[in-house]
């Protein structure tokens, strides 16, 4: 008996170790299951739906052949590609000039101009479309500028998309221009190269990867966007609107699935090109590099300030017109101020409930999504259990990056609305809307936290294991405090994205539950454009207030983390 008791006592540490390993594996697989439910299974459903007919019988490639034989759908695909390429050609040079002026000059007011450039991120994509209607529509203030033309069509959509995608391009190009080796510029001056030649031979090649990435992102966002073409498309049909017509208008789910898969092609092409370019990209900063810092140059700084002001003007105009129109009684005939357009209960679209539904969903997405992102990033970067699970986690975490929101929303229709799915009761509810919003924006948040975790020395886990400290205690005491600023940024990102997104959620809202961004479409379709502008303004103000709150929380967190130095 004594020998048996001794063996049991000696075996206790092993049971603890095995139990911790099992807990780590369970952690990994739980995150994989959550992402599979939120992203993987809906996408598999849309793929399967494309091969069945309306009666559920296997149809092979018949649906694809039918779509390819349709001139309207091919014209919509061509319009989507042309719009993506056109807007990329307009936005990327403008965003590059903006980013260059922010990072390579001492122009006054650069912080303010940066805020202006990023302000479209706070608004739904419908906001610029509504503003363009007020400026250049049939009763627009500046309609005479079009000399008989119309804002409804290709160029109206391109203008709205340029406003919508500009901040994304500025963010990428600002990062690309943020660092440079000052020795290259000094060598250029020593060799007698002028400012223009140094720009062409040093600055542009150094930002090549950022330029390609920005162009691909703008192209993909435009080719898959639903909001702006829905309001300004006119006779310029695009694939995103065509999916909506096929699924909601004609209830032709197989055809909608095929068109949805076509929307994956621009994203897949962009992803492949980005990977190919990144393999050839060389580091701009070596260990011996001297960081470039712009010196004082009156002419350059004046030029940069004029450029920043010139590019900020249309951004402010489109945002300002949308906000102003929500307070004007009857644009442009009665310009007196009123709050009547904020009486949402008197128009279609779900009333004030739509706004509060969005608020609830955004809060839930920020809270649950941040917890899921921390769990996923920690499992991917800090745990060593379940290697197969972590490989699946890496794939599922990056998958939403290559999937347009409209396609993911369509997948939710096919998967969660299926009568054999035991989770079909969630369809149209707040829980499913929250899940879709988190799944749609998961990749960016996951990469943000992973970047922070990669900077954390792996010795923390090794020392903790040697002291028999469970991994969850290490995560609570070390990993979580280190990630806190990044997690606050993730929560802000998820909240604002959930408030402004439209394409991923428009398919899965129920008739009894609307959302603020979706109600803008309903109001605009019903002719209540001023009410639509008021709801868009409410979204902008809410997103701005919450962003300011998270900025304060991040500042407070940094103050209490004196160990950061």
PDB file of N, CA, C and O in Angstrom, residues 466-533:
ATOM      1  N   UNK A 466       8.740  26.084 -16.179  1.00  0.00           N
ATOM      2  CA  UNK A 466       9.714  25.539 -15.232  1.00  0.00           C
ATOM      3  C   UNK A 466       9.269  25.749 -13.790  1.00  0.00           C
ATOM      4  O   UNK A 466       9.626  24.977 -12.901  1.00  0.00           O
ATOM      5  N   UNK A 467       8.477  26.790 -13.550  1.00  0.00           N
ATOM      6  CA  UNK A 467       7.964  27.058 -12.194  1.00  0.00           C
ATOM      7  C   UNK A 467       6.603  26.412 -11.950  1.00  0.00           C
ATOM      8  O   UNK A 467       5.977  26.662 -10.930  1.00  0.00           O
ATOM      9  N   UNK A 468       6.147  25.595 -12.924  1.00  0.00           N
ATOM     10  CA  UNK A 468       4.849  24.923 -12.816  1.00  0.00           C
ATOM     11  C   UNK A 468       3.687  25.915 -12.746  1.00  0.00           C
ATOM     12  O   UNK A 468       2.677  25.663 -12.086  1.00  0.00           O
ATOM     13  N   UNK A 469       3.838  27.032 -13.380  1.00  0.00           N
ATOM     14  CA  UNK A 469       2.747  28.012 -13.428  1.00  0.00           C
ATOM     15  C   UNK A 469       1.896  27.708 -14.658  1.00  0.00           C
ATOM     16  O   UNK A 469       2.430  27.653 -15.777  1.00  0.00           O
ATOM     17  N   UNK A 470       0.605  27.493 -14.520  1.00  0.00           N
ATOM     18  CA  UNK A 470      -0.235  27.176 -15.696  1.00  0.00           C
ATOM     19  C   UNK A 470      -0.213  28.309 -16.720  1.00  0.00           C
ATOM     20  O   UNK A 470      -0.039  29.487 -16.379  1.00  0.00           O
ATOM     21  N   UNK A 471      -0.423  27.932 -17.988  1.00  0.00           N
ATOM     22  CA  UNK A 471      -0.317  28.921 -19.069  1.00  0.00           C
ATOM     23  C   UNK A 471      -1.375  30.014 -18.941  1.00  0.00           C
ATOM     24  O   UNK A 471      -1.159  31.156 -19.329  1.00  0.00           O
ATOM     25  N   UNK A 472      -2.551  29.655 -18.376  1.00  0.00           N
ATOM     26  CA  UNK A 472      -3.593  30.684 -18.277  1.00  0.00           C
ATOM     27  C   UNK A 472      -3.240  31.757 -17.244  1.00  0.00           C
ATOM     28  O   UNK A 472      -3.651  32.895 -17.384  1.00  0.00           O
ATOM     29  N   UNK A 473      -2.455  31.365 -16.229  1.00  0.00           N
ATOM     30  CA  UNK A 473      -1.986  32.366 -15.259  1.00  0.00           C
ATOM     31  C   UNK A 473      -0.968  33.301 -15.925  1.00  0.00           C
ATOM     32  O   UNK A 473      -1.003  34.524 -15.727  1.00  0.00           O
ATOM     33  N   UNK A 474      -0.081  32.740 -16.738  1.00  0.00           N
ATOM     34  CA  UNK A 474       0.895  33.562 -17.472  1.00  0.00           C
ATOM     35  C   UNK A 474       0.180  34.523 -18.416  1.00  0.00           C
ATOM     36  O   UNK A 474       0.560  35.692 -18.545  1.00  0.00           O
ATOM     37  N   UNK A 475      -0.853  34.025 -19.059  1.00  0.00           N
ATOM     38  CA  UNK A 475      -1.588  34.906 -19.991  1.00  0.00           C
ATOM     39  C   UNK A 475      -2.268  36.048 -19.236  1.00  0.00           C
ATOM     40  O   UNK A 475      -2.290  37.183 -19.705  1.00  0.00           O
ATOM     41  N   UNK A 476      -2.823  35.725 -18.068  1.00  0.00           N
ATOM     42  CA  UNK A 476      -3.531  36.759 -17.317  1.00  0.00           C
ATOM     43  C   UNK A 476      -2.567  37.804 -16.748  1.00  0.00           C
ATOM     44  O   UNK A 476      -2.869  38.991 -16.748  1.00  0.00           O
ATOM     45  N   UNK A 477      -1.387  37.332 -16.273  1.00  0.00           N
ATOM     46  CA  UNK A 477      -0.468  38.238 -15.598  1.00  0.00           C
ATOM     47  C   UNK A 477       0.522  38.924 -16.534  1.00  0.00           C
ATOM     48  O   UNK A 477       1.047  39.982 -16.203  1.00  0.00           O
ATOM     49  N   UNK A 478       0.829  38.306 -17.673  1.00  0.00           N
ATOM     50  CA  UNK A 478       1.864  38.855 -18.567  1.00  0.00           C
ATOM     51  C   UNK A 478       1.285  39.234 -19.934  1.00  0.00           C
ATOM     52  O   UNK A 478       1.371  40.393 -20.370  1.00  0.00           O
ATOM     53  N   UNK A 479       0.689  38.251 -20.612  1.00  0.00           N
ATOM     54  CA  UNK A 479       0.260  38.488 -21.997  1.00  0.00           C
ATOM     55  C   UNK A 479      -0.841  39.535 -22.082  1.00  0.00           C
ATOM     56  O   UNK A 479      -0.778  40.441 -22.928  1.00  0.00           O
ATOM     57  N   UNK A 480      -1.837  39.422 -21.218  1.00  0.00           N
ATOM     58  CA  UNK A 480      -2.970  40.353 -21.280  1.00  0.00           C
ATOM     59  C   UNK A 480      -2.557  41.805 -21.020  1.00  0.00           C
ATOM     60  O   UNK A 480      -2.933  42.700 -21.795  1.00  0.00           O
ATOM     61  N   UNK A 481      -1.755  42.095 -19.962  1.00  0.00           N
ATOM     62  CA  UNK A 481      -1.333  43.493 -19.779  1.00  0.00           C
ATOM     63  C   UNK A 481      -0.512  44.031 -20.945  1.00  0.00           C
ATOM     64  O   UNK A 481      -0.654  45.199 -21.316  1.00  0.00           O
ATOM     65  N   UNK A 482       0.344  43.182 -21.522  1.00  0.00           N
ATOM     66  CA  UNK A 482       1.151  43.642 -22.666  1.00  0.00           C
ATOM     67  C   UNK A 482       0.256  43.993 -23.848  1.00  0.00           C
ATOM     68  O   UNK A 482       0.494  44.960 -24.569  1.00  0.00           O
ATOM     69  N   UNK A 483      -0.794  43.199 -24.041  1.00  0.00           N
ATOM     70  CA  UNK A 483      -1.682  43.394 -25.206  1.00  0.00           C
ATOM     71  C   UNK A 483      -2.761  44.443 -24.964  1.00  0.00           C
ATOM     72  O   UNK A 483      -3.521  44.746 -25.900  1.00  0.00           O
ATOM     73  N   UNK A 484      -2.885  44.966 -23.757  1.00  0.00           N
ATOM     74  CA  UNK A 484      -4.033  45.815 -23.442  1.00  0.00           C
ATOM     75  C   UNK A 484      -4.213  47.002 -24.407  1.00  0.00           C
ATOM     76  O   UNK A 484      -5.326  47.213 -24.917  1.00  0.00           O
ATOM     77  N   UNK A 485      -3.161  47.788 -24.707  1.00  0.00           N
ATOM     78  CA  UNK A 485      -3.377  48.887 -25.680  1.00  0.00           C
ATOM     79  C   UNK A 485      -3.852  48.388 -27.042  1.00  0.00           C
ATOM     80  O   UNK A 485      -4.737  48.994 -27.653  1.00  0.00           O
ATOM     81  N   UNK A 486      -3.272  47.275 -27.500  1.00  0.00           N
ATOM     82  CA  UNK A 486      -3.690  46.732 -28.801  1.00  0.00           C
ATOM     83  C   UNK A 486      -5.133  46.226 -28.741  1.00  0.00           C
ATOM     84  O   UNK A 486      -5.901  46.383 -29.707  1.00  0.00           O
ATOM     85  N   UNK A 487      -5.521  45.642 -27.614  1.00  0.00           N
ATOM     86  CA  UNK A 487      -6.895  45.146 -27.485  1.00  0.00           C
ATOM     87  C   UNK A 487      -7.897  46.303 -27.470  1.00  0.00           C
ATOM     88  O   UNK A 487      -9.007  46.180 -27.998  1.00  0.00           O
ATOM     89  N   UNK A 488      -7.519  47.409 -26.854  1.00  0.00           N
ATOM     90  CA  UNK A 488      -8.401  48.585 -26.896  1.00  0.00           C
ATOM     91  C   UNK A 488      -8.551  49.092 -28.333  1.00  0.00           C
ATOM     92  O   UNK A 488      -9.641  49.491 -28.756  1.00  0.00           O
ATOM     93  N   UNK A 489      -7.453  49.061 -29.085  1.00  0.00           N
ATOM     94  CA  UNK A 489      -7.527  49.467 -30.488  1.00  0.00           C
ATOM     95  C   UNK A 489      -8.406  48.505 -31.292  1.00  0.00           C
ATOM     96  O   UNK A 489      -9.197  48.915 -32.143  1.00  0.00           O
ATOM     97  N   UNK A 490      -8.297  47.214 -30.986  1.00  0.00           N
ATOM     98  CA  UNK A 490      -9.140  46.207 -31.655  1.00  0.00           C
ATOM     99  C   UNK A 490     -10.609  46.437 -31.325  1.00  0.00           C
ATOM    100  O   UNK A 490     -11.481  46.369 -32.209  1.00  0.00           O
ATOM    101  N   UNK A 491     -10.915  46.720 -30.059  1.00  0.00           N
ATOM    102  CA  UNK A 491     -12.308  46.959 -29.666  1.00  0.00           C
ATOM    103  C   UNK A 491     -12.870  48.190 -30.381  1.00  0.00           C
ATOM    104  O   UNK A 491     -14.016  48.175 -30.849  1.00  0.00           O
ATOM    105  N   UNK A 492     -12.066  49.231 -30.477  1.00  0.00           N
ATOM    106  CA  UNK A 492     -12.518  50.435 -31.201  1.00  0.00           C
ATOM    107  C   UNK A 492     -12.761  50.108 -32.669  1.00  0.00           C
ATOM    108  O   UNK A 492     -13.781  50.498 -33.253  1.00  0.00           O
ATOM    109  N   UNK A 493     -11.835  49.373 -33.271  1.00  0.00           N
ATOM    110  CA  UNK A 493     -11.969  49.004 -34.679  1.00  0.00           C
ATOM    111  C   UNK A 493     -13.232  48.168 -34.924  1.00  0.00           C
ATOM    112  O   UNK A 493     -13.990  48.419 -35.870  1.00  0.00           O
ATOM    113  N   UNK A 494     -13.476  47.200 -34.049  1.00  0.00           N
ATOM    114  CA  UNK A 494     -14.651  46.347 -34.240  1.00  0.00           C
ATOM    115  C   UNK A 494     -15.939  47.137 -34.042  1.00  0.00           C
ATOM    116  O   UNK A 494     -16.927  46.921 -34.758  1.00  0.00           O
ATOM    117  N   UNK A 495     -15.951  48.048 -33.063  1.00  0.00           N
ATOM    118  CA  UNK A 495     -17.166  48.838 -32.830  1.00  0.00           C
ATOM    119  C   UNK A 495     -17.486  49.709 -34.047  1.00  0.00           C
ATOM    120  O   UNK A 495     -18.615  49.692 -34.565  1.00  0.00           O
ATOM    121  N   UNK A 496     -16.497  50.478 -34.496  1.00  0.00           N
ATOM    122  CA  UNK A 496     -16.740  51.389 -35.630  1.00  0.00           C
ATOM    123  C   UNK A 496     -17.089  50.591 -36.894  1.00  0.00           C
ATOM    124  O   UNK A 496     -18.002  50.966 -37.644  1.00  0.00           O
ATOM    125  N   UNK A 497     -16.399  49.494 -37.129  1.00  0.00           N
ATOM    126  CA  UNK A 497     -16.680  48.678 -38.323  1.00  0.00           C
ATOM    127  C   UNK A 497     -18.093  48.106 -38.272  1.00  0.00           C
ATOM    128  O   UNK A 497     -18.798  48.076 -39.278  1.00  0.00           O
ATOM    129  N   UNK A 498     -18.504  47.634 -37.081  1.00  0.00           N
ATOM    130  CA  UNK A 498     -19.855  47.074 -36.956  1.00  0.00           C
ATOM    131  C   UNK A 498     -20.922  48.150 -37.151  1.00  0.00           C
ATOM    132  O   UNK A 498     -22.003  47.883 -37.687  1.00  0.00           O
ATOM    133  N   UNK A 499     -20.640  49.365 -36.698  1.00  0.00           N
ATOM    134  CA  UNK A 499     -21.617  50.450 -36.868  1.00  0.00           C
ATOM    135  C   UNK A 499     -21.763  50.854 -38.340  1.00  0.00           C
ATOM    136  O   UNK A 499     -22.852  51.222 -38.784  1.00  0.00           O
ATOM    137  N   UNK A 500     -20.670  50.810 -39.093  1.00  0.00           N
ATOM    138  CA  UNK A 500     -20.696  51.366 -40.454  1.00  0.00           C
ATOM    139  C   UNK A 500     -20.900  50.313 -41.543  1.00  0.00           C
ATOM    140  O   UNK A 500     -21.250  50.673 -42.659  1.00  0.00           O
ATOM    141  N   UNK A 501     -20.684  49.037 -41.230  1.00  0.00           N
ATOM    142  CA  UNK A 501     -20.740  48.032 -42.298  1.00  0.00           C
ATOM    143  C   UNK A 501     -22.164  47.816 -42.793  1.00  0.00           C
ATOM    144  O   UNK A 501     -23.138  47.924 -42.037  1.00  0.00           O
ATOM    145  N   UNK A 502     -22.259  47.519 -44.058  1.00  0.00           N
ATOM    146  CA  UNK A 502     -23.569  47.296 -44.673  1.00  0.00           C
ATOM    147  C   UNK A 502     -23.605  45.973 -45.432  1.00  0.00           C
ATOM    148  O   UNK A 502     -24.534  45.181 -45.272  1.00  0.00           O
ATOM    149  N   UNK A 503     -22.575  45.747 -46.250  1.00  0.00           N
ATOM    150  CA  UNK A 503     -22.641  44.642 -47.202  1.00  0.00           C
ATOM    151  C   UNK A 503     -22.749  43.285 -46.517  1.00  0.00           C
ATOM    152  O   UNK A 503     -23.459  42.397 -47.006  1.00  0.00           O
ATOM    153  N   UNK A 504     -22.072  43.099 -45.382  1.00  0.00           N
ATOM    154  CA  UNK A 504     -22.080  41.775 -44.754  1.00  0.00           C
ATOM    155  C   UNK A 504     -23.400  41.476 -44.056  1.00  0.00           C
ATOM    156  O   UNK A 504     -23.740  40.318 -43.834  1.00  0.00           O
ATOM    157  N   UNK A 505     -24.157  42.507 -43.707  1.00  0.00           N
ATOM    158  CA  UNK A 505     -25.331  42.299 -42.852  1.00  0.00           C
ATOM    159  C   UNK A 505     -26.663  42.465 -43.566  1.00  0.00           C
ATOM    160  O   UNK A 505     -27.701  42.094 -43.022  1.00  0.00           O
ATOM    161  N   UNK A 506     -26.626  43.028 -44.769  1.00  0.00           N
ATOM    162  CA  UNK A 506     -27.903  43.373 -45.404  1.00  0.00           C
ATOM    163  C   UNK A 506     -28.724  42.135 -45.750  1.00  0.00           C
ATOM    164  O   UNK A 506     -29.956  42.192 -45.822  1.00  0.00           O
ATOM    165  N   UNK A 507     -28.055  40.972 -45.928  1.00  0.00           N
ATOM    166  CA  UNK A 507     -28.793  39.758 -46.268  1.00  0.00           C
ATOM    167  C   UNK A 507     -29.442  39.083 -45.060  1.00  0.00           C
ATOM    168  O   UNK A 507     -30.401  38.347 -45.205  1.00  0.00           O
ATOM    169  N   UNK A 508     -28.901  39.296 -43.871  1.00  0.00           N
ATOM    170  CA  UNK A 508     -29.314  38.453 -42.749  1.00  0.00           C
ATOM    171  C   UNK A 508     -30.131  39.186 -41.693  1.00  0.00           C
ATOM    172  O   UNK A 508     -30.401  38.618 -40.635  1.00  0.00           O
ATOM    173  N   UNK A 509     -30.499  40.427 -41.955  1.00  0.00           N
ATOM    174  CA  UNK A 509     -31.391  41.083 -41.004  1.00  0.00           C
ATOM    175  C   UNK A 509     -32.808  40.540 -41.193  1.00  0.00           C
ATOM    176  O   UNK A 509     -33.213  40.212 -42.306  1.00  0.00           O
ATOM    177  N   UNK A 510     -33.524  40.399 -40.097  1.00  0.00           N
ATOM    178  CA  UNK A 510     -34.894  39.936 -40.180  1.00  0.00           C
ATOM    179  C   UNK A 510     -35.857  41.092 -40.395  1.00  0.00           C
ATOM    180  O   UNK A 510     -35.486  42.257 -40.240  1.00  0.00           O
ATOM    181  N   UNK A 511     -37.094  40.802 -40.774  1.00  0.00           N
ATOM    182  CA  UNK A 511     -38.060  41.878 -41.003  1.00  0.00           C
ATOM    183  C   UNK A 511     -38.379  42.666 -39.740  1.00  0.00           C
ATOM    184  O   UNK A 511     -38.777  43.829 -39.808  1.00  0.00           O
ATOM    185  N   UNK A 512     -38.187  42.047 -38.576  1.00  0.00           N
ATOM    186  CA  UNK A 512     -38.520  42.747 -37.330  1.00  0.00           C
ATOM    187  C   UNK A 512     -37.322  43.449 -36.708  1.00  0.00           C
ATOM    188  O   UNK A 512     -37.458  44.099 -35.685  1.00  0.00           O
ATOM    189  N   UNK A 513     -36.146  43.297 -37.313  1.00  0.00           N
ATOM    190  CA  UNK A 513     -34.956  43.876 -36.702  1.00  0.00           C
ATOM    191  C   UNK A 513     -34.089  44.511 -37.784  1.00  0.00           C
ATOM    192  O   UNK A 513     -33.466  43.811 -38.573  1.00  0.00           O
ATOM    193  N   UNK A 514     -34.061  45.817 -37.847  1.00  0.00           N
ATOM    194  CA  UNK A 514     -33.225  46.506 -38.820  1.00  0.00           C
ATOM    195  C   UNK A 514     -31.978  47.054 -38.144  1.00  0.00           C
ATOM    196  O   UNK A 514     -31.837  47.001 -36.921  1.00  0.00           O
ATOM    197  N   UNK A 515     -31.064  47.554 -38.940  1.00  0.00           N
ATOM    198  CA  UNK A 515     -29.843  48.174 -38.450  1.00  0.00           C
ATOM    199  C   UNK A 515     -29.709  49.563 -39.053  1.00  0.00           C
ATOM    200  O   UNK A 515     -30.291  49.858 -40.107  1.00  0.00           O
ATOM    201  N   UNK A 516     -28.902  50.397 -38.395  1.00  0.00           N
ATOM    202  CA  UNK A 516     -28.802  51.787 -38.834  1.00  0.00           C
ATOM    203  C   UNK A 516     -28.301  51.889 -40.278  1.00  0.00           C
ATOM    204  O   UNK A 516     -28.877  52.615 -41.103  1.00  0.00           O
ATOM    205  N   UNK A 517     -27.203  51.167 -40.597  1.00  0.00           N
ATOM    206  CA  UNK A 517     -26.647  51.261 -41.948  1.00  0.00           C
ATOM    207  C   UNK A 517     -27.633  50.729 -42.986  1.00  0.00           C
ATOM    208  O   UNK A 517     -27.752  51.279 -44.093  1.00  0.00           O
ATOM    209  N   UNK A 518     -28.347  49.658 -42.643  1.00  0.00           N
ATOM    210  CA  UNK A 518     -29.316  49.092 -43.588  1.00  0.00           C
ATOM    211  C   UNK A 518     -30.524  50.018 -43.743  1.00  0.00           C
ATOM    212  O   UNK A 518     -31.090  50.148 -44.835  1.00  0.00           O
ATOM    213  N   UNK A 519     -30.907  50.676 -42.649  1.00  0.00           N
ATOM    214  CA  UNK A 519     -32.058  51.581 -42.738  1.00  0.00           C
ATOM    215  C   UNK A 519     -31.780  52.763 -43.670  1.00  0.00           C
ATOM    216  O   UNK A 519     -32.710  53.337 -44.244  1.00  0.00           O
ATOM    217  N   UNK A 520     -30.506  53.119 -43.839  1.00  0.00           N
ATOM    218  CA  UNK A 520     -30.173  54.200 -44.782  1.00  0.00           C
ATOM    219  C   UNK A 520     -30.584  53.802 -46.193  1.00  0.00           C
ATOM    220  O   UNK A 520     -31.126  54.612 -46.951  1.00  0.00           O
ATOM    221  N   UNK A 521     -30.334  52.543 -46.560  1.00  0.00           N
ATOM    222  CA  UNK A 521     -30.749  52.056 -47.887  1.00  0.00           C
ATOM    223  C   UNK A 521     -32.259  52.116 -48.021  1.00  0.00           C
ATOM    224  O   UNK A 521     -32.801  52.577 -49.039  1.00  0.00           O
ATOM    225  N   UNK A 522     -32.959  51.656 -46.985  1.00  0.00           N
ATOM    226  CA  UNK A 522     -34.420  51.649 -47.027  1.00  0.00           C
ATOM    227  C   UNK A 522     -34.967  53.064 -47.170  1.00  0.00           C
ATOM    228  O   UNK A 522     -35.880  53.319 -47.965  1.00  0.00           O
ATOM    229  N   UNK A 523     -34.438  53.997 -46.384  1.00  0.00           N
ATOM    230  CA  UNK A 523     -34.903  55.384 -46.457  1.00  0.00           C
ATOM    231  C   UNK A 523     -34.615  55.985 -47.822  1.00  0.00           C
ATOM    232  O   UNK A 523     -35.459  56.691 -48.393  1.00  0.00           O
ATOM    233  N   UNK A 524     -33.431  55.730 -48.347  1.00  0.00           N
ATOM    234  CA  UNK A 524     -33.089  56.284 -49.655  1.00  0.00           C
ATOM    235  C   UNK A 524     -33.985  55.702 -50.737  1.00  0.00           C
ATOM    236  O   UNK A 524     -34.443  56.426 -51.631  1.00  0.00           O
ATOM    237  N   UNK A 525     -34.267  54.397 -50.671  1.00  0.00           N
ATOM    238  CA  UNK A 525     -35.171  53.784 -51.652  1.00  0.00           C
ATOM    239  C   UNK A 525     -36.567  54.390 -51.577  1.00  0.00           C
ATOM    240  O   UNK A 525     -37.269  54.506 -52.597  1.00  0.00           O
ATOM    241  N   UNK A 526     -36.998  54.777 -50.353  1.00  0.00           N
ATOM    242  CA  UNK A 526     -38.334  55.349 -50.171  1.00  0.00           C
ATOM    243  C   UNK A 526     -38.378  56.846 -50.486  1.00  0.00           C
ATOM    244  O   UNK A 526     -39.436  57.466 -50.372  1.00  0.00           O
ATOM    245  N   UNK A 527     -37.236  57.421 -50.847  1.00  0.00           N
ATOM    246  CA  UNK A 527     -37.199  58.845 -51.184  1.00  0.00           C
ATOM    247  C   UNK A 527     -36.953  59.751 -49.990  1.00  0.00           C
ATOM    248  O   UNK A 527     -36.958  60.975 -50.137  1.00  0.00           O
ATOM    249  N   UNK A 528     -36.723  59.190 -48.803  1.00  0.00           N
ATOM    250  CA  UNK A 528     -36.450  59.992 -47.603  1.00  0.00           C
ATOM    251  C   UNK A 528     -34.945  60.211 -47.473  1.00  0.00           C
ATOM    252  O   UNK A 528     -34.296  59.745 -46.514  1.00  0.00           O
ATOM    253  N   UNK A 529     -34.369  60.930 -48.420  1.00  0.00           N
ATOM    254  CA  UNK A 529     -32.916  61.097 -48.447  1.00  0.00           C
ATOM    255  C   UNK A 529     -32.419  61.889 -47.241  1.00  0.00           C
ATOM    256  O   UNK A 529     -31.333  61.614 -46.709  1.00  0.00           O
ATOM    257  N   UNK A 530     -33.193  62.886 -46.802  1.00  0.00           N
ATOM    258  CA  UNK A 530     -32.765  63.678 -45.649  1.00  0.00           C
ATOM    259  C   UNK A 530     -32.711  62.819 -44.388  1.00  0.00           C
ATOM    260  O   UNK A 530     -31.781  62.953 -43.573  1.00  0.00           O
ATOM    261  N   UNK A 531     -33.685  61.932 -44.212  1.00  0.00           N
ATOM    262  CA  UNK A 531     -33.654  61.023 -43.060  1.00  0.00           C
ATOM    263  C   UNK A 531     -32.466  60.070 -43.163  1.00  0.00           C
ATOM    264  O   UNK A 531     -31.835  59.740 -42.150  1.00  0.00           O
ATOM    265  N   UNK A 532     -32.166  59.625 -44.383  1.00  0.00           N
ATOM    266  CA  UNK A 532     -30.992  58.764 -44.580  1.00  0.00           C
ATOM    267  C   UNK A 532     -29.718  59.506 -44.184  1.00  0.00           C
ATOM    268  O   UNK A 532     -28.830  58.946 -43.536  1.00  0.00           O
ATOM    269  N   UNK A 533     -29.634  60.788 -44.573  1.00  0.00           N
ATOM    270  CA  UNK A 533     -28.471  61.593 -44.191  1.00  0.00           C
ATOM    271  C   UNK A 533     -28.414  61.756 -42.674  1.00  0.00           C
ATOM    272  O   UNK A 533     -27.321  61.751 -42.079  1.00  0.00           O
TER     273      UNK A 533
END
